[in-house]
Coordinates of C-alpha atoms and ligand atoms in Angstrom, one line a residue:
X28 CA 41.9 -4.9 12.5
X29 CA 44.6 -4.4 15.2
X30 CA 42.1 -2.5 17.5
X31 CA 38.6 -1.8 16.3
X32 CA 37.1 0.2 19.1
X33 CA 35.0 2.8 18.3
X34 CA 35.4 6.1 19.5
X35 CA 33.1 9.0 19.6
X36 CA 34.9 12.6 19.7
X37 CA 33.1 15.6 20.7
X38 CA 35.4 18.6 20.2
X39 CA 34.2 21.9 22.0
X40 CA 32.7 24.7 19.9
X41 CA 35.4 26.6 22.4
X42 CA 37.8 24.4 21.6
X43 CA 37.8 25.4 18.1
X44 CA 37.4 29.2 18.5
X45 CA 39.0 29.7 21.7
X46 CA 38.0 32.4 23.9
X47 CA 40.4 35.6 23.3
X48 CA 41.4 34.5 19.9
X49 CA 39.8 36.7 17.1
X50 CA 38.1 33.6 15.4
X51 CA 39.9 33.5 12.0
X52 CA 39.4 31.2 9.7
X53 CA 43.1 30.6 10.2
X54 CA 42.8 30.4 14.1
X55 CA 40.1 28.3 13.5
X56 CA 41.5 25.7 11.2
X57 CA 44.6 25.6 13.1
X58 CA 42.7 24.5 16.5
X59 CA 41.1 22.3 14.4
X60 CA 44.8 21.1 13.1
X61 CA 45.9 20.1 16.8
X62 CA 43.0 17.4 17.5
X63 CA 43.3 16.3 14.2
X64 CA 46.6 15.2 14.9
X65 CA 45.1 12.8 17.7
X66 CA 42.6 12.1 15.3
X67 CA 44.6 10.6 13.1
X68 CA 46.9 8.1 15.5
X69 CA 43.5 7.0 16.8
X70 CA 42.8 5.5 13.2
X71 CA 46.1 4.7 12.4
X72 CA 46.0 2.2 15.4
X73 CA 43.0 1.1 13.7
X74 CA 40.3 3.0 16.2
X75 CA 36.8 4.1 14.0
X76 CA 36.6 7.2 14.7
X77 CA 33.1 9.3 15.0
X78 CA 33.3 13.2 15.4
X79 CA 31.0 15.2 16.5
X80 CA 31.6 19.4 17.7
X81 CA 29.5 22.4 19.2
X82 CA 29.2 25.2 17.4
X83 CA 28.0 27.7 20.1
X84 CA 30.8 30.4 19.3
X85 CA 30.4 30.2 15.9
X86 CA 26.5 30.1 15.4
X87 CA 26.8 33.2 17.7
X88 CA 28.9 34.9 14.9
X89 CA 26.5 33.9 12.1
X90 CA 23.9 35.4 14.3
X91 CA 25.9 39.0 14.3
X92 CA 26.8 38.3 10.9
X93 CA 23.1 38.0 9.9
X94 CA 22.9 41.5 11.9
X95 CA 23.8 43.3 8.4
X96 CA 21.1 41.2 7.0
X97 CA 18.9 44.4 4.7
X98 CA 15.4 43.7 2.9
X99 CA 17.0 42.4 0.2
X100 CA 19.1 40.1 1.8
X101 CA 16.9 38.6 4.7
X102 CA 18.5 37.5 8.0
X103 CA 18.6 33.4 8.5
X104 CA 16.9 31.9 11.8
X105 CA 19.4 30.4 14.4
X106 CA 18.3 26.7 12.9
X107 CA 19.7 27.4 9.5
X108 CA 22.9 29.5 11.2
X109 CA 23.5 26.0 12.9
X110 CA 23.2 24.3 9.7
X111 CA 25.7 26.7 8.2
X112 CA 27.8 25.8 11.6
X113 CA 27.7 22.2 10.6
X114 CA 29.1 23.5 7.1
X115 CA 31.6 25.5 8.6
X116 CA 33.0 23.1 10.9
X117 CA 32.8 20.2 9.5
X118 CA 34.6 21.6 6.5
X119 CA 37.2 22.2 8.5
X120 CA 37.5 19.5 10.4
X121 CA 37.6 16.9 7.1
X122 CA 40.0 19.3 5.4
X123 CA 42.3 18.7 8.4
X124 CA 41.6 15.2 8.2
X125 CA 42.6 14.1 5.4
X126 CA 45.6 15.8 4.8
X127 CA 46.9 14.5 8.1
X128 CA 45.5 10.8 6.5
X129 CA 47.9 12.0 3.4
X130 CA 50.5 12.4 5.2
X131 CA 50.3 9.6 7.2
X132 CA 49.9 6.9 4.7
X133 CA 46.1 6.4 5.9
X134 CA 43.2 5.5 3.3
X135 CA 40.2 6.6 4.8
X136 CA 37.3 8.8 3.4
X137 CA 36.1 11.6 5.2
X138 CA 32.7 12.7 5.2
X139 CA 30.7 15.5 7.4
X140 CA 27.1 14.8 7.2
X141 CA 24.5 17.5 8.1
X142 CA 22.4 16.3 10.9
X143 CA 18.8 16.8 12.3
X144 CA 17.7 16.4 16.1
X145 CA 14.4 15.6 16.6
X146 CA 13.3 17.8 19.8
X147 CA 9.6 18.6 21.5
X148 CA 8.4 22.0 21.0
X149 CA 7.0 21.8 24.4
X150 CA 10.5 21.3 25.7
X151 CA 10.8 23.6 29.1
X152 CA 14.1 24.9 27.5
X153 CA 11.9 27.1 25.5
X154 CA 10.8 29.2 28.1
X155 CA 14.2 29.1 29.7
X156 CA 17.1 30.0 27.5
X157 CA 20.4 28.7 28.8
X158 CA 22.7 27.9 26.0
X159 CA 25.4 30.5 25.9
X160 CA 26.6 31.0 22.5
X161 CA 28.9 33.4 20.7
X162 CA 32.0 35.4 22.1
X163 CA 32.5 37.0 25.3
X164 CA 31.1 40.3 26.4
X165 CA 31.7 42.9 29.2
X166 CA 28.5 43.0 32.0
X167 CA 27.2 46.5 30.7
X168 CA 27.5 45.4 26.9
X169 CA 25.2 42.4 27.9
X170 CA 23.1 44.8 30.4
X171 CA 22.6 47.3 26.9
X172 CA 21.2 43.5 25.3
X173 CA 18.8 42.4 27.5
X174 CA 17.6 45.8 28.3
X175 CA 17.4 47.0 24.6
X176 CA 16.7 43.9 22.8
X177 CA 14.9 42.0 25.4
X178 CA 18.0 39.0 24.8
X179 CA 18.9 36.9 27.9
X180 CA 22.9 37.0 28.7
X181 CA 24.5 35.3 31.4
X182 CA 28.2 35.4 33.3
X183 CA 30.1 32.1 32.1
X184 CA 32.3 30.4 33.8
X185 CA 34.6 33.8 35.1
X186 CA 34.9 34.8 30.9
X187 CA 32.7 37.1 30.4
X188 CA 29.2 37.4 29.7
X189 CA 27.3 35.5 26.8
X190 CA 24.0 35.4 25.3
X191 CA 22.0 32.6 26.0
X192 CA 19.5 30.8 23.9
X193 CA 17.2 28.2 24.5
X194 CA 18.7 24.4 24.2
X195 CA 16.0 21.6 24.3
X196 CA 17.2 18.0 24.9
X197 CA 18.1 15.8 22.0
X198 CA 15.6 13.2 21.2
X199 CA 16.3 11.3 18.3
X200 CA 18.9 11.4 15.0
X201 CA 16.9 11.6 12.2
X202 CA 20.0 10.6 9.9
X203 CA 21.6 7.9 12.2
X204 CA 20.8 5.1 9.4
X205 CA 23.3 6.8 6.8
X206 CA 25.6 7.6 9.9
X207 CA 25.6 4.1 11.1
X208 CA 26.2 2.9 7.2
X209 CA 28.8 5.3 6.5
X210 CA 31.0 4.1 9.8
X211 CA 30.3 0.7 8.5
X212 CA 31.9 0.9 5.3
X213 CA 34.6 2.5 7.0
X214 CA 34.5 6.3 6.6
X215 CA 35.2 8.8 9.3
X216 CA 32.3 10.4 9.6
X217 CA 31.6 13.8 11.1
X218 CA 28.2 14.3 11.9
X219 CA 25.3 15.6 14.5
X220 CA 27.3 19.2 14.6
X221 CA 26.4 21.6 17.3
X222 CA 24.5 18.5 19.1
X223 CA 22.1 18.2 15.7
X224 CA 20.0 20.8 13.9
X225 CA 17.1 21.3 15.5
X226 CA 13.9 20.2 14.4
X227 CA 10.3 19.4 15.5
X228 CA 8.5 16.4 14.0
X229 CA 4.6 16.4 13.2
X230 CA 3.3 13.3 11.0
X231 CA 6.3 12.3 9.6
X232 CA 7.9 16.1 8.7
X233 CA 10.5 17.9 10.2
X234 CA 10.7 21.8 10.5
X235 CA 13.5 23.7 12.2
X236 CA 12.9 25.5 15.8
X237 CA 14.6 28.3 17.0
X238 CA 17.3 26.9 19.6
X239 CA 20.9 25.6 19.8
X240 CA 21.1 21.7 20.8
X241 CA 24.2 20.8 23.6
X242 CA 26.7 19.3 21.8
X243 CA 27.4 17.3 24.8
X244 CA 23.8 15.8 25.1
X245 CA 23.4 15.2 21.3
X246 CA 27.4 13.4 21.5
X247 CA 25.9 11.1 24.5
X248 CA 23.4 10.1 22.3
X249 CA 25.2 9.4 19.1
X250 CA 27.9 7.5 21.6
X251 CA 24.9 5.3 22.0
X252 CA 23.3 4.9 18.8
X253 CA 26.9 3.5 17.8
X254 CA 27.5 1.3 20.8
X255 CA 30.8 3.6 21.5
X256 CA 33.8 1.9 23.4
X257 CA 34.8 5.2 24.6
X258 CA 32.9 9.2 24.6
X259 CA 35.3 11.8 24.9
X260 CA 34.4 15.1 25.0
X261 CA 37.5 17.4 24.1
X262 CA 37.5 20.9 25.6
X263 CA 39.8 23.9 26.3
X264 CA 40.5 22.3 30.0
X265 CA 42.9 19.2 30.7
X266 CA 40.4 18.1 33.5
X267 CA 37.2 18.7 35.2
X268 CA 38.0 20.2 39.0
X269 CA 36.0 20.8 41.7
X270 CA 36.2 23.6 43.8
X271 CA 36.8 25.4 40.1
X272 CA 38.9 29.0 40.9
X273 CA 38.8 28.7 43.8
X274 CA 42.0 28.3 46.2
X275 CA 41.1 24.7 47.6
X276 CA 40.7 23.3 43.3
X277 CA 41.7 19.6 42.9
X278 CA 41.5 17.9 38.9
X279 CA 39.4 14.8 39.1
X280 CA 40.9 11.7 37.6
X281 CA 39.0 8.3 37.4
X282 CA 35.5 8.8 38.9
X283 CA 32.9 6.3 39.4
X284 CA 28.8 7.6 38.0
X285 CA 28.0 7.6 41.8
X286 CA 30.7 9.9 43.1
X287 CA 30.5 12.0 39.6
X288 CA 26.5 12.4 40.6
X289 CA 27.3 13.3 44.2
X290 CA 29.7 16.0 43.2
X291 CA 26.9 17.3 40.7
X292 CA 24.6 17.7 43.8
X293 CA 27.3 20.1 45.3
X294 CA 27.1 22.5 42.6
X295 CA 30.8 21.5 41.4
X296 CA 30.3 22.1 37.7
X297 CA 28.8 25.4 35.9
X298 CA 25.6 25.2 33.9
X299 CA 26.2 26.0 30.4
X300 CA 30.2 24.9 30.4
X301 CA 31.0 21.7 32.5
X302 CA 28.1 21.2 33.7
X303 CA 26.4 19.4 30.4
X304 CA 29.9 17.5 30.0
X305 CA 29.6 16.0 33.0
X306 CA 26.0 15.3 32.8
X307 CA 26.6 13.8 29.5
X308 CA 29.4 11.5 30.4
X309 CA 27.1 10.3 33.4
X310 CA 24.3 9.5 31.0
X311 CA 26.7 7.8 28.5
X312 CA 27.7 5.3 31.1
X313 CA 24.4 5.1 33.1
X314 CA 22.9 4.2 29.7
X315 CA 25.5 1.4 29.4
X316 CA 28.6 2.9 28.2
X317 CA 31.9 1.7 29.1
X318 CA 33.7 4.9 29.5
X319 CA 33.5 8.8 29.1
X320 CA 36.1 11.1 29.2
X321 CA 36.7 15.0 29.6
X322 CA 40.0 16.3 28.3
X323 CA 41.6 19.2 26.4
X324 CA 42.5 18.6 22.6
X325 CA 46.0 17.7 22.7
X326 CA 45.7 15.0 25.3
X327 CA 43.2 12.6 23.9
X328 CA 45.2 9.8 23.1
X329 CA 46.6 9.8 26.8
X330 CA 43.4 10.3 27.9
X331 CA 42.2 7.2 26.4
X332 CA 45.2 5.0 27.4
X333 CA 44.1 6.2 30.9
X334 CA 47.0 8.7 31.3
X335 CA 45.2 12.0 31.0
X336 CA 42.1 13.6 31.3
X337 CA 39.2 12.9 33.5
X338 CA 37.3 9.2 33.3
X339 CA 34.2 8.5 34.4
X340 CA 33.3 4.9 34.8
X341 CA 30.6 2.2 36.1
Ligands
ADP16 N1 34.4 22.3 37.4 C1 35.0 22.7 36.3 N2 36.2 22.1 35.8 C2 36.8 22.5 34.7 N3 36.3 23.5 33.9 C3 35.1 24.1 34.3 C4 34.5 23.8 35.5 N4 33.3 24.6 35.6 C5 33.3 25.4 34.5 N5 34.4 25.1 33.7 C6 34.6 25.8 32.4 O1 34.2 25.0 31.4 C7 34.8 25.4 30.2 C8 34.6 24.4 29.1 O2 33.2 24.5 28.7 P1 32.8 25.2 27.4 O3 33.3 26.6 27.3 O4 31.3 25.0 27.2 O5 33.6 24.4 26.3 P2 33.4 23.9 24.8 O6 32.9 25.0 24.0 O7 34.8 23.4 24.5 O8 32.4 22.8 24.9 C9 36.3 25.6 30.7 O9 37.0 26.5 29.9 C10 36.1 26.1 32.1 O10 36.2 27.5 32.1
CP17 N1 26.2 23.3 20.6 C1 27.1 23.3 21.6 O1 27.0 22.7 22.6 O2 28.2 24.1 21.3 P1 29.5 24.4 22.3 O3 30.1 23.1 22.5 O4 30.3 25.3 21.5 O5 29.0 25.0 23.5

């Protein structure tokens, strides 16, 4: 194989459903279209190729969806709405996929593979919900929510107001034996969606828990478990910048783990939205990998050929 490095992509649930668009299914897919593109040079210069995605727009809109749930038809918890994300997405995604591999010439299966996360139940995330999911809402629409419903909304990143849900660390991949078999016989595989469904564990069984998993977290891991060349995270932003908004804001290009962890100390990057990119880029490399990059969708291959994008390094 001309270059066998393997890659692991985590496309932003933003990314996909971008803030201001309606969220069509035709929106959607053709978001999902543009890194696909990328996608498939990647493999055609013989990259493997793991994809993972966040969900946290779309398993918001299952969760309003599931508002016109009636006795009848019962309303799904948010562990099942992120299964259905998986399903969603992943769909998608390997639609996309493989007609860009049609097109191209390229014989490679595709296959999205619905994934659990083990978590602990007495993860502190519990009691402190943080995970913003679905669209983006005025200040007195989330004020009616949290005083009416008792939901907990916060302001992210400038866009708006979101709710926020509880989002425990990823522990372990409960499928990562038929993910690490299905790279090795060569498919791409898609897999660990929305950073993993997640579940607890007692004696050997899993049960889903209320809570949506960072994408970014649960991508750091499954960079790991695959012994990644490269992490990417692919967003909605070309670079990560300090000083974000503000008139004094400078991209970052190449940064070592030591200056990326200084600049965490100064508060640079939002929790919720850069915040858990960084943080899992840092862990990605402190944990041994080579290299972890931030970038927007249409720049990942210059990105990885050190052109684009911010790179965070030993
Ligand atoms: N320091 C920063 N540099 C770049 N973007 C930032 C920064 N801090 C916050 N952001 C926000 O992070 C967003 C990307 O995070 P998020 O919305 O969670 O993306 P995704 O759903 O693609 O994972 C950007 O659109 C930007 O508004
Ligand atoms: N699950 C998750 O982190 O989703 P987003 O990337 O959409 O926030």
């Amino acid at each position: 194989m001309e270059n066998s490095k393997t890659i692991v992509i985590a496309l932003g649930g933003n990314a996909i459903l971008m803030p201001g668009q309606k969220g069509t299914a035709e929106e959607q897919m053709e978001n999902v279209n543009k890194t696909c593109v990328q996608v498939a040079q990647m493999v055609k210069k013989g990259m493997r190729v793991v994809i993972t995605h966040g969900n946290g727009p779309q398993v918001g809109n299952i969760l309003i969806q599931n508002g016109s749930a009636t006795e009848r038809v019962p309303a799904m918890p948010l562990y099942i709405c992120g299964a259905q994300s998986q399903g969603l997405i992943g769909y998608m995604i390997q639609q996309q996929l493989v007609n860009k591999f049609q097109e191209m010439g390229i014989e490679k299966s595709v296959v999205t593979l619905v994934t659990q996360m083990v978590v602990d139940k007495e993860d502190a995330a519990f009691k402190n919900p943080s995970k913003p999911i679905g669209l983006f809402y005025s200040k007195e629409y989330a004020q009616k929510a949290m005083d009416e419903k008792g939901e907990y909304w916060i302001e992210d990143s400038g866009r708006g107001w979101r709710k926020v849900v509880p989002s425990p660390e990823p522990i372990r991949i409960v499928e990562i034996d038929c993910i690490l078999n299905l790279i090795n016989n060569g498919s791409i595989v898609i897999a660990n969606g929305g950073g993993g469904i997640p579940v607890i564990e007692n004696e050997g069984k899993y049960k889903g828990i209320e809570a949506v998993i960072d994408k970014d977290f649960g991508g750091a891991k499954l960079a790991l478990y695959v012994n990644a060349d490269a992490f990417m995270i692919l967003t909605d932003v070309p670079k990560v910048y300090i000083n974000y908004k503000k008139p004094e804001q400078k991209p970052l290009d190449e940064v070592s783990v030591d200056e990326i962890e200084r600049l965490q100390k100064e508060g640079h990057f939002k929790a919720g939205s850069m915040g858990p990119k960084v943080e899992a880029c840092r862990r990605f490399v402190t944990a041994g990998g080579k290299r972890a990059i931030i970038t927007s969708l249409d720049t990942a291959l210059e990105a990885l050929e050190g052109k684009a994008g911010t790179r965070i390094v030993k």
